[in-house]
Coordinates of C-alpha atoms in Angstrom, one line a residue:
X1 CA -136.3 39.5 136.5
X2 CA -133.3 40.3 134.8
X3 CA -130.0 40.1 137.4
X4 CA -129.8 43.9 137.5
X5 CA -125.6 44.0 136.6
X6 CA -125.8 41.4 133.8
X7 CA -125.3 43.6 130.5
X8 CA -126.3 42.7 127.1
X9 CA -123.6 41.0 125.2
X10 CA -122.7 42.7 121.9
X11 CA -124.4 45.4 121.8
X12 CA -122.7 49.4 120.9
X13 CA -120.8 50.9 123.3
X14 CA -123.3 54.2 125.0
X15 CA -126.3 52.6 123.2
X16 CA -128.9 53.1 125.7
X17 CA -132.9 53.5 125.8
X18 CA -132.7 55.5 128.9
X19 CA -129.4 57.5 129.3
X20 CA -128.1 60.1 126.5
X21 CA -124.6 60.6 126.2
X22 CA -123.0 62.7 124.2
X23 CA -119.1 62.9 124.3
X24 CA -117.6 66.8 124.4
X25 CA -114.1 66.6 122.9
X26 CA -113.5 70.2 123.6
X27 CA -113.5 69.6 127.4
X28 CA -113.1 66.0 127.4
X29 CA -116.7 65.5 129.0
X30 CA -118.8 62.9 128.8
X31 CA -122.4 64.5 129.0
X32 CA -124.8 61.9 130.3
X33 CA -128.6 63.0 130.9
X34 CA -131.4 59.9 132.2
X35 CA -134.3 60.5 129.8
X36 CA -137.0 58.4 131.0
X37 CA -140.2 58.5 130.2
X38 CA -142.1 57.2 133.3
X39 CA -141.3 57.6 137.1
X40 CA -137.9 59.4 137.4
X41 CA -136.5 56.1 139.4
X42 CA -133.6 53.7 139.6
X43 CA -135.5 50.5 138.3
X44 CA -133.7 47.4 137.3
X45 CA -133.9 48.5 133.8
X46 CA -132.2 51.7 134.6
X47 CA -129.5 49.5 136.6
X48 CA -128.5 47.8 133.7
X49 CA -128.0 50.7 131.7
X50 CA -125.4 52.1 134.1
X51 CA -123.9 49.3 134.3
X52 CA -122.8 49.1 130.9
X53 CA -122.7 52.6 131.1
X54 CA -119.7 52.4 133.4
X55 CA -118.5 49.5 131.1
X56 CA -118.1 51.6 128.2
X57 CA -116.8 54.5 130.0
X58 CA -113.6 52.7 130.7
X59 CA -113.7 50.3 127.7
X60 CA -113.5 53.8 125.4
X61 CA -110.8 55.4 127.8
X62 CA -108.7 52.2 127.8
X63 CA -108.6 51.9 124.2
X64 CA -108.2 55.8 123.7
X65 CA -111.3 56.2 121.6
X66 CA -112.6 58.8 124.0
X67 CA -110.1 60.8 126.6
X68 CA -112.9 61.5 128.9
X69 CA -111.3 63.1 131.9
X70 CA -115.0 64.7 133.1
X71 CA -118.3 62.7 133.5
X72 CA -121.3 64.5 134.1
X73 CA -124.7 63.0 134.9
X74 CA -127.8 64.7 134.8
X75 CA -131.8 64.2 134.0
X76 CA -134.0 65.0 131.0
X77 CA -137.2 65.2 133.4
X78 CA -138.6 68.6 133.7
X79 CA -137.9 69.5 138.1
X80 CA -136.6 66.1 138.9
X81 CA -133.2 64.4 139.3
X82 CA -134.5 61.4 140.5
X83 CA -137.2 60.0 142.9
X84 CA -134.8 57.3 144.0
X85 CA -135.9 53.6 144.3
X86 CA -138.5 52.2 142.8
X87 CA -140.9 51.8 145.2
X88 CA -143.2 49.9 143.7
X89 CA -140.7 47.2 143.4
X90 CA -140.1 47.1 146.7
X91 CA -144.0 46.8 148.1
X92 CA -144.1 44.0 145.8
X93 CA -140.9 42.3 146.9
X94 CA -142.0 42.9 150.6
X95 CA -145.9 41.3 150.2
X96 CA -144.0 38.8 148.8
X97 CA -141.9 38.4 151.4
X98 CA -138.9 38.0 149.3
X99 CA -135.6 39.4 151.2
X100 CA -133.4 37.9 148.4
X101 CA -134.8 40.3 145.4
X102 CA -134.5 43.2 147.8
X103 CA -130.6 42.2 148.5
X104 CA -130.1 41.7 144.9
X105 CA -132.0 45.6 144.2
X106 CA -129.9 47.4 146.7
X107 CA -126.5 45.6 146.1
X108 CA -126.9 46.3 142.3
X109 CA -127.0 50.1 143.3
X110 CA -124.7 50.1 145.9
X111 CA -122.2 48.4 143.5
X112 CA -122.8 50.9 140.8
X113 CA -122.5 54.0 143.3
X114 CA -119.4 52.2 144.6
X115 CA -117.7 52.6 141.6
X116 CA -118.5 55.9 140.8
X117 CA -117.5 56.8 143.7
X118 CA -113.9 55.2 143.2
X119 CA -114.1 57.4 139.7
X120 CA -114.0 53.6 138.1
X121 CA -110.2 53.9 139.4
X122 CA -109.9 55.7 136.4
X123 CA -108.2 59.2 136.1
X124 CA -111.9 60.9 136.2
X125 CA -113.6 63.7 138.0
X126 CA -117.6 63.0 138.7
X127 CA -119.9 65.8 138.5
X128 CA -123.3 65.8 139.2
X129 CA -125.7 68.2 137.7
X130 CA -128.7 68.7 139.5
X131 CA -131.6 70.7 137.8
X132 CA -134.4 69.4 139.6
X133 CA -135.3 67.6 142.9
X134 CA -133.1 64.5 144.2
X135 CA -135.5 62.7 146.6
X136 CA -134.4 59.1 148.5
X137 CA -131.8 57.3 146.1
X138 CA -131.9 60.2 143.8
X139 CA -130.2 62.0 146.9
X140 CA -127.7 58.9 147.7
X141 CA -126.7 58.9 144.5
X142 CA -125.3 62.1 144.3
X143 CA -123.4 61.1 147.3
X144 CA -121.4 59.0 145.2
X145 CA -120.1 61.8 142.7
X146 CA -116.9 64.3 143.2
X147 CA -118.7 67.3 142.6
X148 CA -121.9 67.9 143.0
X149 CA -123.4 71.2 141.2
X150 CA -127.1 72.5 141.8
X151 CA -129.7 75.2 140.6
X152 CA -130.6 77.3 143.5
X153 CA -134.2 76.0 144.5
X154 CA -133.9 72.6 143.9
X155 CA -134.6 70.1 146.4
X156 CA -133.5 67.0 148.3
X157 CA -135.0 64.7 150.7
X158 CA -134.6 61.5 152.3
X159 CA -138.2 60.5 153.0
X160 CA -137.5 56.7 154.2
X161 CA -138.4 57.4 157.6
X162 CA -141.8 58.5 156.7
X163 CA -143.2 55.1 156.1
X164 CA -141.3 53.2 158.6
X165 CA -138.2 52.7 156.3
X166 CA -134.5 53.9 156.3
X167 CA -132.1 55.3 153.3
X168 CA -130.1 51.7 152.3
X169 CA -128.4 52.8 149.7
X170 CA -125.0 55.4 150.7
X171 CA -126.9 57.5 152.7
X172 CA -125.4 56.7 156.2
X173 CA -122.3 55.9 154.9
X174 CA -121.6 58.8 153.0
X175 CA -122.9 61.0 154.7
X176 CA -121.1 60.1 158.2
X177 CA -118.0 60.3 156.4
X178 CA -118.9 63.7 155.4
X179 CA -120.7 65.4 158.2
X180 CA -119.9 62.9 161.1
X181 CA -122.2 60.3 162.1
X182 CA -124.3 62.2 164.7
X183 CA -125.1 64.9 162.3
X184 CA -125.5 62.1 159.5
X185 CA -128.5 60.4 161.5
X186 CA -130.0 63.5 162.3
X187 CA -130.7 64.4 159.2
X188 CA -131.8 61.0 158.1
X189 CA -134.0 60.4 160.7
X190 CA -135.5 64.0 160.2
X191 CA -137.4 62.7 156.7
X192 CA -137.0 66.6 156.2
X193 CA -136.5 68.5 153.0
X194 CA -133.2 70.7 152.2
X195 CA -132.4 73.1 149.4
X196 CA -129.4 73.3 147.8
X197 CA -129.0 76.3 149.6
X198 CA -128.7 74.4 152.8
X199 CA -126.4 71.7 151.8
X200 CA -124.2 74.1 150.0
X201 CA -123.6 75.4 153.3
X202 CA -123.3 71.9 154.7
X203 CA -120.5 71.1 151.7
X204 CA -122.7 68.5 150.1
X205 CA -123.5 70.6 147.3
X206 CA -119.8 72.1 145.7
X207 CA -121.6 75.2 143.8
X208 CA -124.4 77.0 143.1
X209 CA -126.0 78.0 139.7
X210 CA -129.5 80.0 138.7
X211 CA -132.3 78.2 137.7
X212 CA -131.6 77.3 133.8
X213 CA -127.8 77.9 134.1
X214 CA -127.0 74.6 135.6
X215 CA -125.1 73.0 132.6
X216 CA -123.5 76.2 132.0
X217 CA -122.4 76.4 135.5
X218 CA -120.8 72.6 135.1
X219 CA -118.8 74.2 131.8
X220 CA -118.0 77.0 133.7
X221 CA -116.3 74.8 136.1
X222 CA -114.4 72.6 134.3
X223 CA -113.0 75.5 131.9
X224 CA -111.8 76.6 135.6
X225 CA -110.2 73.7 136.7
X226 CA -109.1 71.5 133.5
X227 CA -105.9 72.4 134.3
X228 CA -105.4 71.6 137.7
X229 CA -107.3 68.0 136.7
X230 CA -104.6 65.5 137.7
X231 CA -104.1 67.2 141.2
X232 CA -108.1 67.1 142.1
X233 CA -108.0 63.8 141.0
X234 CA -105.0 63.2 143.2
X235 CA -106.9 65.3 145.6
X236 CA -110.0 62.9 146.0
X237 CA -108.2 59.3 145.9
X238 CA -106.0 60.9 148.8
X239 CA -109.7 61.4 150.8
X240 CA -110.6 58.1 149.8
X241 CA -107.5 56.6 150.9
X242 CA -107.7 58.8 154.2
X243 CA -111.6 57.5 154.6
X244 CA -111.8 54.5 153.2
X245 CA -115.7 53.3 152.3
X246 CA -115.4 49.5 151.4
X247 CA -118.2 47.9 149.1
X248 CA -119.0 45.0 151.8
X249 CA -120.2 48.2 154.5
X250 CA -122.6 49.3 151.9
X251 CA -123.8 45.8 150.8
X252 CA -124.0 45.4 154.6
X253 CA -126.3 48.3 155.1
X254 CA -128.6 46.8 151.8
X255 CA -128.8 43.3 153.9
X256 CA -129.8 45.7 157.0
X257 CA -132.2 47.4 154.8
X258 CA -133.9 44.6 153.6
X259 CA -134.6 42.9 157.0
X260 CA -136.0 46.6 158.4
X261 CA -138.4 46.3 154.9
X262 CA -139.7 42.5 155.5
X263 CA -140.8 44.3 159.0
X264 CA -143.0 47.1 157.4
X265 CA -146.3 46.9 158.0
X266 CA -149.6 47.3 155.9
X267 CA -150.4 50.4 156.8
X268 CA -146.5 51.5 155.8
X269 CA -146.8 50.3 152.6
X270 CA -150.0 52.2 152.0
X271 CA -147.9 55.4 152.9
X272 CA -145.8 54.2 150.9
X273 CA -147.8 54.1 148.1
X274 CA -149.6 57.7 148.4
X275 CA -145.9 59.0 148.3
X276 CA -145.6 57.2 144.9
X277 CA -149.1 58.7 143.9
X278 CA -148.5 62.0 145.4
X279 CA -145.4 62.0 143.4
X280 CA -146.9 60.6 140.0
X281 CA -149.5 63.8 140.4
X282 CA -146.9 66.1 140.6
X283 CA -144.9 64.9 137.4
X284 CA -147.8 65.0 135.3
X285 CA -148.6 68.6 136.1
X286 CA -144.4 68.9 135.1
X287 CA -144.7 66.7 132.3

């Protein structure tokens, strides 16, 4: 397999088979939507793709082709963010017993959501548009963003716990910096399901938009606050200065994550496995 952060050499800046970009010079936005067409997960493919995703971003605002200011990510699948890790992957890597493909999986997302959270220590706000479900990673990831704006309904989920497993990837570290770590692992260790309803109320989710009106809540927004754009961003790298999240604390966690997924048992990875298939039913009836 293909080391998850190595990106092609030569190839176009935003030229992607799985992410669609499209640059918004009217509110200096980067529009960014996954589009793929199988399971809604981070695989290594997908990796790669932000990766150089990331790349570009900087490599257009350094050489002043693009001014982006705003970066928005969102998905193309019809109810669904993202289902998180690909958890097919990781049964494989685990009957294989091979810890060092599961470190090189979670540190490849951790790294990525490391930067974004850091804005690519580049004068940008992150939003997050969420028009469907954010389950597992799909719910880390959004950890990682500035702003995080959702359709009423939609859901979120850490399900790790429910076959044996824990949330590797941000969860406990973002989410301790933001609720407190007693509050953190209580909702990690629930496996429950929250709306966006619930996690506005919780701060996690930043605002609140009808079904079908999330992008036009996200324009909404930054029409709202374009102005005031170099004191947010001064805003968030004071929080990130005042609670600092290193990348070794995350990779940490992955190694941690890895040794608790080399203990799963057979009968976990079968539960495992009807989540994936109760999941694939549910996007064909979507799709």
């Amino acid at each position: 397999m293909a080391d998850p952060l190595r990106v092609p050499l030569g190839r176009q800046p935003f030229a992607y088979v799985d992410l669609e970009t499209r640059f918004d010079s009217e509110l200096d936005t980067l529009w960014t939507y996954m589009r793929q067409r199988s399971r809604p997960s981070f695989n290594p493919d997908l990796l790669v793709e932000f990766a150089g995703w990331q790349n570009d971003i900087c490599t257009v605002r350094s050489s002043g082709t693009m001014p982006i200011r705003y970066v928005v990510l969102g998905s193309r699948f019809p109810g669904v963010f993202s289902l998180g890790g690909d958890l097919d992957l990781f049964a494989t890597h685990i009957r294989n017993g091979d810890r060092a493909a599961l470190v090189r999986y979670g540190r490849a997302c951790v790294r990525i959501l490391h930067r974004n959270m850091l804005s690519l220590e580049q004068p940008i706000i992150t939003i997050a548009l969420v028009e469907g479900d954010a389950l597992g990673g799909g719910f880390e990831a959004l950890l990682s963003f500035n702003v995080v704006i959702a359709e009423r309904g939609t859901k979120f989920g850490l399900p790790e716990t429910n076959f044996g497993l824990f949330p590797g990837m941000g969860a406990h570290c973002f989410l301790s910096r933001r609720l407190g770590a007693a509050r953190a692992e209580q909702m990690i260790l629930s496996g429950r399901t929250y709306t966006a309803e619930e996690l506005y109320d919780l701060g996690i989710v930043h605002a609140l938009a009808n079904p079908g009106q999330g992008r036009a809540e996200v324009e909404g927004y930054i029409r709202q606050n374009r102005r005031r754009h170099s004191g947010h961003c001064a805003i968030y790298e004071a929080s990130r200065s005042v609670n600092p999240l290193p990348l070794r604390e995350l990779e940490a966690v992955v190694d941690l994550w890895a040794d608790a997924a080399l203990r799963l048992s057979e009968a976990d990875l079968k539960l495992m496995r009807r989540l994936v298939g109760a999941q694939t039913r549910l996007l064909d009836k979507a799709a």
